[in-house]
Short mmCIF file of C-alpha atoms in Angstrom, two decimals:
data_model
loop_
_atom_site.label_atom_id
_atom_site.label_comp_id
_atom_site.label_asym_id
_atom_site.label_seq_id
_atom_site.Cartn_x
_atom_site.Cartn_y
_atom_site.Cartn_z
CA ASP A 53 1.87 19.82 6.51
CA THR A 54 0.26 16.46 5.78
CA ALA A 55 0.44 15.30 2.18
CA VAL A 56 -2.49 12.86 2.15
CA SER A 57 -4.95 13.24 4.98
CA GLN A 58 -7.94 11.12 5.82
CA THR A 59 -10.76 11.68 8.25
CA PRO A 60 -11.81 10.21 10.50
CA LYS A 61 -8.92 8.12 11.79
CA TYR A 62 -11.29 5.76 13.58
CA LEU A 63 -14.90 4.99 12.73
CA VAL A 64 -17.07 2.68 14.80
CA THR A 65 -20.61 2.11 13.63
CA GLN A 66 -23.39 -0.44 13.58
CA MET A 67 -24.46 -2.74 10.79
CA GLY A 68 -26.84 -1.15 8.35
CA ASN A 69 -25.57 2.39 8.82
CA ASP A 70 -24.17 4.60 6.06
CA LYS A 71 -20.82 6.28 6.59
CA SER A 72 -18.28 8.34 4.68
CA ILE A 73 -14.51 8.66 4.76
CA LYS A 74 -12.90 11.78 3.43
CA CYS A 75 -9.51 12.14 1.76
CA GLU A 76 -7.57 15.17 0.67
CA GLN A 77 -4.12 15.53 -0.86
CA ASN A 78 -2.08 18.69 -1.15
CA LEU A 79 0.60 17.24 -3.45
CA GLY A 80 -0.98 18.44 -6.68
CA HIS A 81 -1.33 14.88 -7.87
CA ASP A 82 -3.72 13.92 -10.62
CA THR A 83 -4.59 10.42 -9.47
CA MET A 84 -6.13 9.21 -6.22
CA TYR A 85 -6.91 5.75 -4.89
CA TRP A 86 -8.71 3.81 -2.23
CA TYR A 87 -7.08 0.65 -0.90
CA LYS A 88 -8.52 -1.73 1.70
CA GLN A 89 -6.41 -3.56 4.27
CA ASP A 90 -8.16 -6.50 5.88
CA SER A 91 -7.58 -8.05 9.29
CA LYS A 92 -4.72 -10.16 7.88
CA LYS A 93 -3.05 -6.97 6.64
CA PHE A 94 -3.70 -7.87 3.04
CA LEU A 95 -3.94 -4.73 0.88
CA LYS A 96 -6.13 -4.52 -2.20
CA ILE A 97 -7.03 -1.69 -4.51
CA MET A 98 -10.66 -0.65 -4.62
CA PHE A 99 -10.89 2.43 -6.80
CA SER A 100 -8.76 4.92 -8.68
CA TYR A 101 -9.65 8.37 -10.00
CA ASN A 102 -7.70 10.49 -12.42
CA ASN A 103 -8.72 14.13 -12.61
CA LYS A 104 -12.11 13.32 -11.10
CA GLU A 105 -12.70 10.47 -13.54
CA LEU A 106 -13.03 6.86 -12.40
CA ILE A 107 -10.35 4.73 -14.01
CA ILE A 108 -10.13 1.65 -11.78
CA ASN A 109 -13.10 -0.04 -10.20
CA GLU A 110 -12.25 -3.42 -8.78
CA THR A 111 -14.87 -5.97 -7.85
CA VAL A 112 -16.19 -3.94 -4.99
CA PRO A 113 -19.84 -4.18 -3.82
CA ASN A 114 -21.89 -1.31 -5.16
CA ARG A 115 -22.57 -0.30 -1.56
CA PHE A 116 -19.22 1.42 -1.89
CA SER A 117 -19.36 4.62 -3.88
CA PRO A 118 -16.36 6.88 -4.36
CA LYS A 119 -16.83 10.53 -5.14
CA SER A 120 -14.25 12.98 -6.37
CA PRO A 121 -15.47 16.61 -6.21
CA ASP A 122 -12.08 17.82 -7.47
CA LYS A 123 -8.74 16.26 -8.13
CA ALA A 124 -7.52 16.98 -4.61
CA HIS A 125 -10.35 15.09 -2.91
CA LEU A 126 -11.60 11.54 -3.07
CA ASN A 127 -14.27 10.50 -0.63
CA LEU A 128 -15.60 7.02 0.03
CA HIS A 129 -19.22 6.49 0.94
CA ILE A 130 -20.41 3.15 2.20
CA ASN A 131 -24.08 2.22 2.41
CA SER A 132 -25.67 -0.48 4.52
CA LEU A 133 -22.49 -1.38 6.37
CA GLU A 134 -21.78 -5.05 7.02
CA LEU A 135 -19.53 -6.78 9.51
CA GLY A 136 -17.19 -7.77 6.69
CA ASP A 137 -16.56 -4.14 5.85
CA SER A 138 -14.47 -3.81 9.00
CA ALA A 139 -10.97 -2.99 7.79
CA VAL A 140 -8.47 -0.18 7.44
CA TYR A 141 -9.11 1.98 4.40
CA PHE A 142 -6.18 3.84 2.88
CA CYS A 143 -6.37 6.75 0.55
CA ALA A 144 -3.38 7.36 -1.71
CA SER A 145 -2.35 9.68 -4.49
CA SER A 146 0.20 9.72 -7.29
CA GLN A 147 1.34 11.96 -10.06
CA GLY A 148 -0.24 9.44 -12.37
CA GLY A 149 2.66 8.96 -14.74
CA GLU A 150 4.14 5.58 -15.48
CA GLY A 151 5.73 4.19 -12.35
CA SER A 152 4.81 7.14 -10.17
CA PRO A 153 4.90 5.99 -6.56
CA LEU A 154 1.83 6.14 -4.41
CA HIS A 155 1.71 8.39 -1.34
CA PHE A 156 -0.56 6.93 1.30
CA GLY A 157 -2.61 8.52 4.02
CA ASN A 158 -2.51 7.13 7.55
CA GLY A 159 -5.66 5.11 7.11
CA THR A 160 -9.15 5.00 8.57
CA ARG A 161 -9.91 2.05 10.81
CA LEU A 162 -13.56 1.12 10.29
CA THR A 163 -15.18 -1.18 12.82
CA VAL A 164 -18.69 -2.40 12.17
CA THR A 165 -20.51 -3.93 15.14
CA ALA B 247 -2.27 -12.79 -13.31
CA GLN B 248 0.25 -10.95 -11.24
CA SER B 249 0.95 -12.12 -7.72
CA VAL B 250 3.47 -11.42 -4.99
CA THR B 251 4.67 -13.81 -2.31
CA GLN B 252 6.51 -12.83 0.82
CA PRO B 253 7.44 -16.20 2.30
CA ASP B 254 8.29 -14.90 5.76
CA ILE B 255 5.30 -13.72 7.77
CA HIS B 256 7.36 -12.76 10.76
CA ILE B 257 11.11 -12.15 11.21
CA THR B 258 13.03 -11.28 14.34
CA VAL B 259 16.55 -9.91 14.20
CA SER B 260 18.88 -8.41 16.75
CA GLU B 261 19.68 -4.74 16.56
CA GLY B 262 22.79 -4.24 14.48
CA ALA B 263 22.35 -7.48 12.59
CA SER B 264 21.82 -7.66 8.86
CA LEU B 265 18.39 -8.12 7.37
CA GLU B 266 16.99 -9.70 4.24
CA LEU B 267 13.27 -9.80 3.49
CA ARG B 268 12.23 -12.03 0.63
CA CYS B 269 9.83 -11.21 -2.14
CA ASN B 270 8.90 -13.33 -5.16
CA TYR B 271 6.62 -12.16 -7.90
CA SER B 272 4.74 -13.72 -10.75
CA TYR B 273 4.42 -11.65 -13.89
CA GLY B 274 5.04 -12.30 -17.58
CA ALA B 275 7.07 -9.20 -18.38
CA THR B 276 9.40 -7.04 -16.34
CA PRO B 277 7.25 -5.59 -13.64
CA TYR B 278 7.43 -2.41 -11.67
CA LEU B 279 8.52 -3.45 -8.16
CA PHE B 280 8.17 -1.61 -4.90
CA TRP B 281 8.89 -2.01 -1.22
CA TYR B 282 6.76 -0.13 1.29
CA VAL B 283 7.02 0.05 5.06
CA GLN B 284 4.11 0.48 7.42
CA SER B 285 4.73 1.56 11.01
CA PRO B 286 1.99 0.89 13.56
CA GLY B 287 -1.01 3.14 13.02
CA GLN B 288 0.62 4.76 10.01
CA GLY B 289 0.21 4.70 6.28
CA LEU B 290 2.61 3.06 3.88
CA GLN B 291 5.86 4.79 3.05
CA LEU B 292 7.80 3.99 -0.08
CA LEU B 293 11.27 2.58 0.62
CA LEU B 294 12.40 2.01 -2.95
CA LYS B 295 11.28 1.01 -6.43
CA TYR B 296 12.63 -0.75 -9.49
CA PHE B 297 11.59 -0.25 -13.07
CA SER B 298 14.63 -0.91 -15.19
CA GLY B 299 18.38 -0.42 -15.32
CA ASP B 300 20.70 -1.28 -12.48
CA THR B 301 19.25 -4.27 -10.70
CA LEU B 302 20.52 -3.10 -7.30
CA VAL B 303 18.46 -0.15 -6.13
CA GLN B 304 19.06 2.06 -3.14
CA GLY B 305 16.25 3.41 -1.03
CA ILE B 306 15.65 5.49 2.02
CA LYS B 307 16.70 4.60 5.57
CA GLY B 308 19.70 2.59 4.36
CA PHE B 309 17.65 -0.07 2.58
CA GLU B 310 18.50 -1.63 -0.78
CA ALA B 311 16.89 -4.27 -2.95
CA GLU B 312 18.12 -6.47 -5.75
CA PHE B 313 16.04 -7.49 -8.74
CA LYS B 314 16.83 -10.99 -9.98
CA ARG B 315 14.87 -11.82 -13.09
CA SER B 316 16.02 -15.46 -13.15
CA GLN B 317 14.59 -16.00 -9.68
CA SER B 318 11.62 -13.65 -10.01
CA SER B 319 12.75 -12.05 -6.80
CA PHE B 320 13.13 -8.60 -5.36
CA ASN B 321 14.63 -9.05 -1.90
CA LEU B 322 15.04 -6.17 0.49
CA ARG B 323 18.24 -5.84 2.51
CA LYS B 324 19.77 -3.68 5.18
CA PRO B 325 23.29 -4.21 6.53
CA SER B 326 22.55 -3.12 10.09
CA VAL B 327 19.07 -2.98 11.57
CA HIS B 328 17.99 -0.29 14.00
CA TRP B 329 15.24 -0.68 16.59
CA SER B 330 13.19 1.91 14.69
CA ASP B 331 13.07 -0.44 11.69
CA ALA B 332 10.51 -2.64 13.46
CA ALA B 333 7.45 -2.43 11.25
CA GLU B 334 5.45 -4.22 8.57
CA TYR B 335 7.12 -4.48 5.17
CA PHE B 336 5.22 -4.94 1.96
CA CYS B 337 6.49 -5.90 -1.45
CA ALA B 338 4.31 -4.85 -4.38
CA VAL B 339 4.23 -5.28 -8.11
CA ALA B 340 2.52 -3.32 -10.87
CA ARG B 341 2.39 -3.76 -14.58
CA SER B 342 3.32 -1.27 -17.25
CA GLY B 343 0.41 0.94 -18.20
CA ASN B 344 -1.31 0.53 -14.85
CA THR B 345 1.35 1.24 -12.29
CA GLY B 346 -1.08 2.75 -9.80
CA LYS B 347 -2.71 -0.63 -9.34
CA LEU B 348 -0.35 -2.24 -6.89
CA ILE B 349 -0.56 -5.94 -6.14
CA PHE B 350 0.76 -6.45 -2.63
CA GLY B 351 2.32 -9.38 -0.89
CA GLN B 352 1.05 -10.52 2.46
CA GLY B 353 3.59 -8.48 4.33
CA THR B 354 6.47 -9.38 6.67
CA THR B 355 6.43 -8.24 10.26
CA LEU B 356 9.92 -7.29 11.42
CA GLN B 357 10.68 -7.40 15.11
CA VAL B 358 14.00 -6.04 16.36
CA LYS B 359 15.53 -7.40 19.55
CA PRO B 360 17.67 -5.04 21.64
#
C-alpha cells in the first residue's frame, strides 16, 4: 500500500541516452516534487507541481523535463544523459498547504556510464 | 538566503546512550523546521517539524527537537538510542509561503554500536 512509488528503483544507462522516471502517489495530495540527492547525499529541489501546474523550477538544465499527466503522477524525463546526472532522484508529495510535510518515495538510483 | 548546517558528518553512539544531532539554520524570520531520517535504500521519513508554539516538539520513534531562536538551532535528541536508529538524518528549513521547497543540511550519519 505504498504512498509514493517510483519506478524504476535502479537505472543504469549510457551517456547520451534519454530516460524517464515515473512517480505516482495515492495520498490524494495536490503537490508533487522532484528532489535530487548527489553522491555526497546533498538533497536539492528540482521541480514542484501543484494540480498539474509547474510552480517551482530550480536552475535545472533544460534536458530535464517534468510532466504531470494528472495530480497523482509526476514523471521526470531526462534527455542526453551526462555523467553528472548520476544521482538518486526522489519524488515527493504534500497536501500543499502551509507547512504540509513532504512524503518521499524510495528513490531512483540513476547511474550514467 | 536560507541555509542549514549540520556540523557533525558522522556520529557513533552506543546502544542505549543518549543522542543529540545538531542543526543550525540561517533565515531572517522564523522558519519552518524539519528533521527527516533516511534508512539505507529508502526514502526520507519525517521525524518531526516545528512551525510555532512550544519550542520543544515531539516526533515519532521517541525523538524530540528543541527550537532555540537565539542560537538559530534545532537540535534533535533521543534519550536512548536503539540499533535500528542507525541511519542518515537530515535537518531542513523552509520559508513561509513556500514550505514545499525544503533546504536541506548535509546530513549526519548515525552509527550505533552494540
